[in-house]
């Protein structure tokens, strides 16, 4: 189960991602928002990170206009490693090296086609478990 949320800047892309993942048989817990009415991204970042820290979901996706506000909000939460990605290389690397558990996307930055590829890359890539990466991630938690 993937936790997914957005603000008004990301609602259309979030809906596309949910459709895309459900077509692939991947269930989403969609915490909103659900309309293009202006709202506050930290509210939705918190809903998604709560689902991850409570272990109801292993990973999450957050979409706003740039992906930046969502990543700043999500990274304030202990145990959350959120990465804004605008390309597949970064999506793969942040999972392999940082064991990122939240992917942030900027709906005003990437087109839908690229965003869906980034989502697939992120979800299909596993953490490398490399000793140096484990050590560095442990340092982030101290
Ligand atoms: C909303 O206009 C915009 O500021 C928001 O979606 C996001 O880009 C913030 O980082």
mmCIF file of C-alpha atoms and ligand atoms in Angstrom:
data_model
loop_
_atom_site.group_PDB
_atom_site.id
_atom_site.type_symbol
_atom_site.label_atom_id
_atom_site.label_comp_id
_atom_site.label_asym_id
_atom_site.label_seq_id
_atom_site.Cartn_x
_atom_site.Cartn_y
_atom_site.Cartn_z
ATOM 1 C CA UNK A 1 0.000 0.000 0.000
ATOM 2 C CA UNK A 2 1.409 3.354 -1.094
ATOM 3 C CA UNK A 3 0.494 6.515 0.812
ATOM 4 C CA UNK A 4 -0.143 9.415 -1.542
ATOM 5 C CA UNK A 5 -1.058 13.051 -1.010
ATOM 6 C CA UNK A 6 -0.875 16.427 -2.663
ATOM 7 C CA UNK A 7 -1.840 20.065 -2.432
ATOM 8 C CA UNK A 8 -3.917 21.991 -4.978
ATOM 9 C CA UNK A 9 -0.836 22.364 -7.226
ATOM 10 C CA UNK A 10 -0.491 18.599 -7.504
ATOM 11 C CA UNK A 11 -4.025 17.252 -7.498
ATOM 12 C CA UNK A 12 -4.257 16.394 -11.204
ATOM 13 C CA UNK A 13 -0.910 14.610 -11.252
ATOM 14 C CA UNK A 14 -1.727 12.800 -7.994
ATOM 15 C CA UNK A 15 -4.955 11.490 -9.534
ATOM 16 C CA UNK A 16 -3.004 10.297 -12.607
ATOM 17 C CA UNK A 17 -0.508 8.493 -10.380
ATOM 18 C CA UNK A 18 -3.276 6.777 -8.403
ATOM 19 C CA UNK A 19 -4.941 5.610 -11.661
ATOM 20 C CA UNK A 20 -1.592 4.417 -13.025
ATOM 21 C CA UNK A 21 -0.694 2.454 -9.887
ATOM 22 C CA UNK A 22 -4.121 0.921 -9.445
ATOM 23 C CA UNK A 23 -4.014 -0.267 -13.061
ATOM 24 C CA UNK A 24 -0.818 -2.084 -12.079
ATOM 25 C CA UNK A 25 -2.508 -3.619 -9.031
ATOM 26 C CA UNK A 26 -0.749 -1.352 -6.541
ATOM 27 C CA UNK A 27 -3.171 -0.064 -3.911
ATOM 28 C CA UNK A 28 -2.976 3.576 -2.841
ATOM 29 C CA UNK A 29 -4.086 5.244 0.353
ATOM 30 C CA UNK A 30 -5.064 8.650 -1.061
ATOM 31 C CA UNK A 31 -5.134 11.209 1.761
ATOM 32 C CA UNK A 32 -6.119 14.125 -0.515
ATOM 33 C CA UNK A 33 -6.438 16.880 -1.311
ATOM 34 C CA UNK A 34 -9.166 16.122 -3.823
ATOM 35 C CA UNK A 35 -9.901 19.493 -5.473
ATOM 36 C CA UNK A 36 -7.928 22.411 -6.915
ATOM 37 C CA UNK A 37 -9.075 24.694 -4.103
ATOM 38 C CA UNK A 38 -6.073 26.309 -2.419
ATOM 39 C CA UNK A 39 -4.780 24.353 0.591
ATOM 40 C CA UNK A 40 -1.646 23.947 2.703
ATOM 41 C CA UNK A 41 0.920 21.335 1.663
ATOM 42 C CA UNK A 42 2.247 20.654 5.229
ATOM 43 C CA UNK A 43 -1.180 19.225 6.133
ATOM 44 C CA UNK A 44 -0.931 16.556 3.430
ATOM 45 C CA UNK A 45 2.760 15.899 4.010
ATOM 46 C CA UNK A 46 1.871 15.106 7.632
ATOM 47 C CA UNK A 47 -0.968 12.751 6.650
ATOM 48 C CA UNK A 48 1.382 10.770 4.393
ATOM 49 C CA UNK A 49 4.323 10.711 6.819
ATOM 50 C CA UNK A 50 1.998 9.595 9.643
ATOM 51 C CA UNK A 51 1.028 6.554 7.563
ATOM 52 C CA UNK A 52 4.703 5.719 7.101
ATOM 53 C CA UNK A 53 5.882 6.279 10.666
ATOM 54 C CA UNK A 54 2.932 4.210 11.938
ATOM 55 C CA UNK A 55 4.053 1.491 9.472
ATOM 56 C CA UNK A 56 0.632 1.353 7.789
ATOM 57 C CA UNK A 57 2.471 2.148 4.552
ATOM 58 C CA UNK A 58 6.076 1.444 3.671
ATOM 59 C CA UNK A 59 6.430 4.272 1.152
ATOM 60 C CA UNK A 60 4.739 7.466 0.101
ATOM 61 C CA UNK A 61 4.376 9.922 -2.751
ATOM 62 C CA UNK A 62 3.769 13.645 -2.284
ATOM 63 C CA UNK A 63 2.939 16.041 -5.098
ATOM 64 C CA UNK A 64 2.856 19.834 -4.999
ATOM 65 C CA UNK A 65 3.693 22.508 -7.566
ATOM 66 C CA UNK A 66 7.441 22.081 -7.236
ATOM 67 C CA UNK A 67 7.798 19.083 -4.928
ATOM 68 C CA UNK A 68 9.976 21.279 -2.735
ATOM 69 C CA UNK A 69 7.477 22.357 -0.069
ATOM 70 C CA UNK A 70 6.375 18.760 0.363
ATOM 71 C CA UNK A 71 9.949 17.532 0.725
ATOM 72 C CA UNK A 72 10.830 20.220 3.283
ATOM 73 C CA UNK A 73 7.740 19.324 5.318
ATOM 74 C CA UNK A 74 8.242 15.553 5.068
ATOM 75 C CA UNK A 75 11.947 15.685 5.968
ATOM 76 C CA UNK A 76 11.149 17.317 9.315
ATOM 77 C CA UNK A 77 9.703 13.999 10.470
ATOM 78 C CA UNK A 78 12.076 11.505 12.131
ATOM 79 C CA UNK A 79 12.457 8.389 10.032
ATOM 80 C CA UNK A 80 11.339 10.088 6.833
ATOM 81 C CA UNK A 81 13.747 10.435 3.936
ATOM 82 C CA UNK A 82 11.976 12.381 1.219
ATOM 83 C CA UNK A 83 13.529 13.176 -2.159
ATOM 84 C CA UNK A 84 12.290 15.538 -4.863
ATOM 85 C CA UNK A 85 13.020 13.866 -8.183
ATOM 86 C CA UNK A 86 12.700 15.271 -11.677
ATOM 87 C CA UNK A 87 14.445 12.377 -13.422
ATOM 88 C CA UNK A 88 14.654 8.583 -13.226
ATOM 89 C CA UNK A 89 18.376 8.508 -12.389
ATOM 90 C CA UNK A 90 17.734 10.437 -9.166
ATOM 91 C CA UNK A 91 14.704 8.286 -8.316
ATOM 92 C CA UNK A 92 16.824 5.132 -8.627
ATOM 93 C CA UNK A 93 19.825 6.595 -6.797
ATOM 94 C CA UNK A 94 17.843 7.989 -3.887
ATOM 95 C CA UNK A 95 16.288 4.583 -3.265
ATOM 96 C CA UNK A 96 19.589 2.676 -3.644
ATOM 97 C CA UNK A 97 21.733 5.105 -1.637
ATOM 98 C CA UNK A 98 19.417 7.049 0.700
ATOM 99 C CA UNK A 99 16.724 4.399 1.144
ATOM 100 C CA UNK A 100 14.256 7.228 0.497
ATOM 101 C CA UNK A 101 10.778 6.367 1.699
ATOM 102 C CA UNK A 102 8.946 9.351 0.197
ATOM 103 C CA UNK A 103 9.076 10.497 -3.416
ATOM 104 C CA UNK A 104 8.173 14.152 -3.979
ATOM 105 C CA UNK A 105 7.163 15.406 -7.397
ATOM 106 C CA UNK A 106 6.620 18.884 -8.812
ATOM 107 C CA UNK A 107 3.516 18.861 -10.987
ATOM 108 C CA UNK A 108 4.556 22.204 -12.487
ATOM 109 C CA UNK A 109 8.038 20.872 -13.233
ATOM 110 C CA UNK A 110 7.609 17.428 -14.786
ATOM 111 C CA UNK A 111 5.042 16.262 -17.328
ATOM 112 C CA UNK A 112 2.737 13.360 -16.550
ATOM 113 C CA UNK A 113 4.611 10.838 -18.713
ATOM 114 C CA UNK A 114 7.940 11.494 -17.020
ATOM 115 C CA UNK A 115 6.336 11.629 -13.571
ATOM 116 C CA UNK A 116 4.846 8.151 -14.028
ATOM 117 C CA UNK A 117 8.245 6.766 -15.116
ATOM 118 C CA UNK A 118 9.848 8.360 -12.058
ATOM 119 C CA UNK A 119 7.187 6.771 -9.841
ATOM 120 C CA UNK A 120 7.761 3.337 -11.414
ATOM 121 C CA UNK A 121 11.534 3.660 -11.047
ATOM 122 C CA UNK A 122 11.241 4.712 -7.412
ATOM 123 C CA UNK A 123 8.860 1.916 -6.471
ATOM 124 C CA UNK A 124 10.735 -0.786 -8.387
ATOM 125 C CA UNK A 125 14.193 0.074 -7.000
ATOM 126 C CA UNK A 126 15.393 -1.488 -3.739
ATOM 127 C CA UNK A 127 17.815 -0.059 -1.178
ATOM 128 C CA UNK A 128 21.325 -1.377 -1.919
ATOM 129 C CA UNK A 129 21.985 -2.214 1.755
ATOM 130 C CA UNK A 130 25.587 -1.194 1.132
ATOM 131 C CA UNK A 131 27.560 -0.818 4.381
ATOM 132 C CA UNK A 132 28.499 2.806 3.676
ATOM 133 C CA UNK A 133 24.904 3.743 2.847
ATOM 134 C CA UNK A 134 23.564 2.085 6.002
ATOM 135 C CA UNK A 135 26.181 3.972 8.052
ATOM 136 C CA UNK A 136 25.245 7.321 6.504
ATOM 137 C CA UNK A 137 21.521 6.782 6.968
ATOM 138 C CA UNK A 138 22.147 5.835 10.617
ATOM 139 C CA UNK A 139 23.992 9.148 11.019
ATOM 140 C CA UNK A 140 20.871 10.993 9.822
ATOM 141 C CA UNK A 141 18.807 9.389 12.564
ATOM 142 C CA UNK A 142 21.085 10.521 15.421
HETATM 143 C C1 LIG B 1 1.297 26.265 -4.354
HETATM 144 O O1 LIG B 1 1.010 27.385 -5.092
HETATM 145 C C2 LIG B 1 2.785 25.959 -4.349
HETATM 146 O O2 LIG B 1 3.460 26.903 -3.601
HETATM 147 C C3 LIG B 1 2.990 24.583 -3.810
HETATM 148 O O3 LIG B 1 2.290 23.668 -4.593
HETATM 149 C C4 LIG B 1 4.413 24.055 -3.750
HETATM 150 O O4 LIG B 1 5.061 24.220 -4.956
HETATM 151 C C5 LIG B 1 5.213 24.484 -2.613
HETATM 152 O O5 LIG B 1 6.384 24.131 -2.483
#
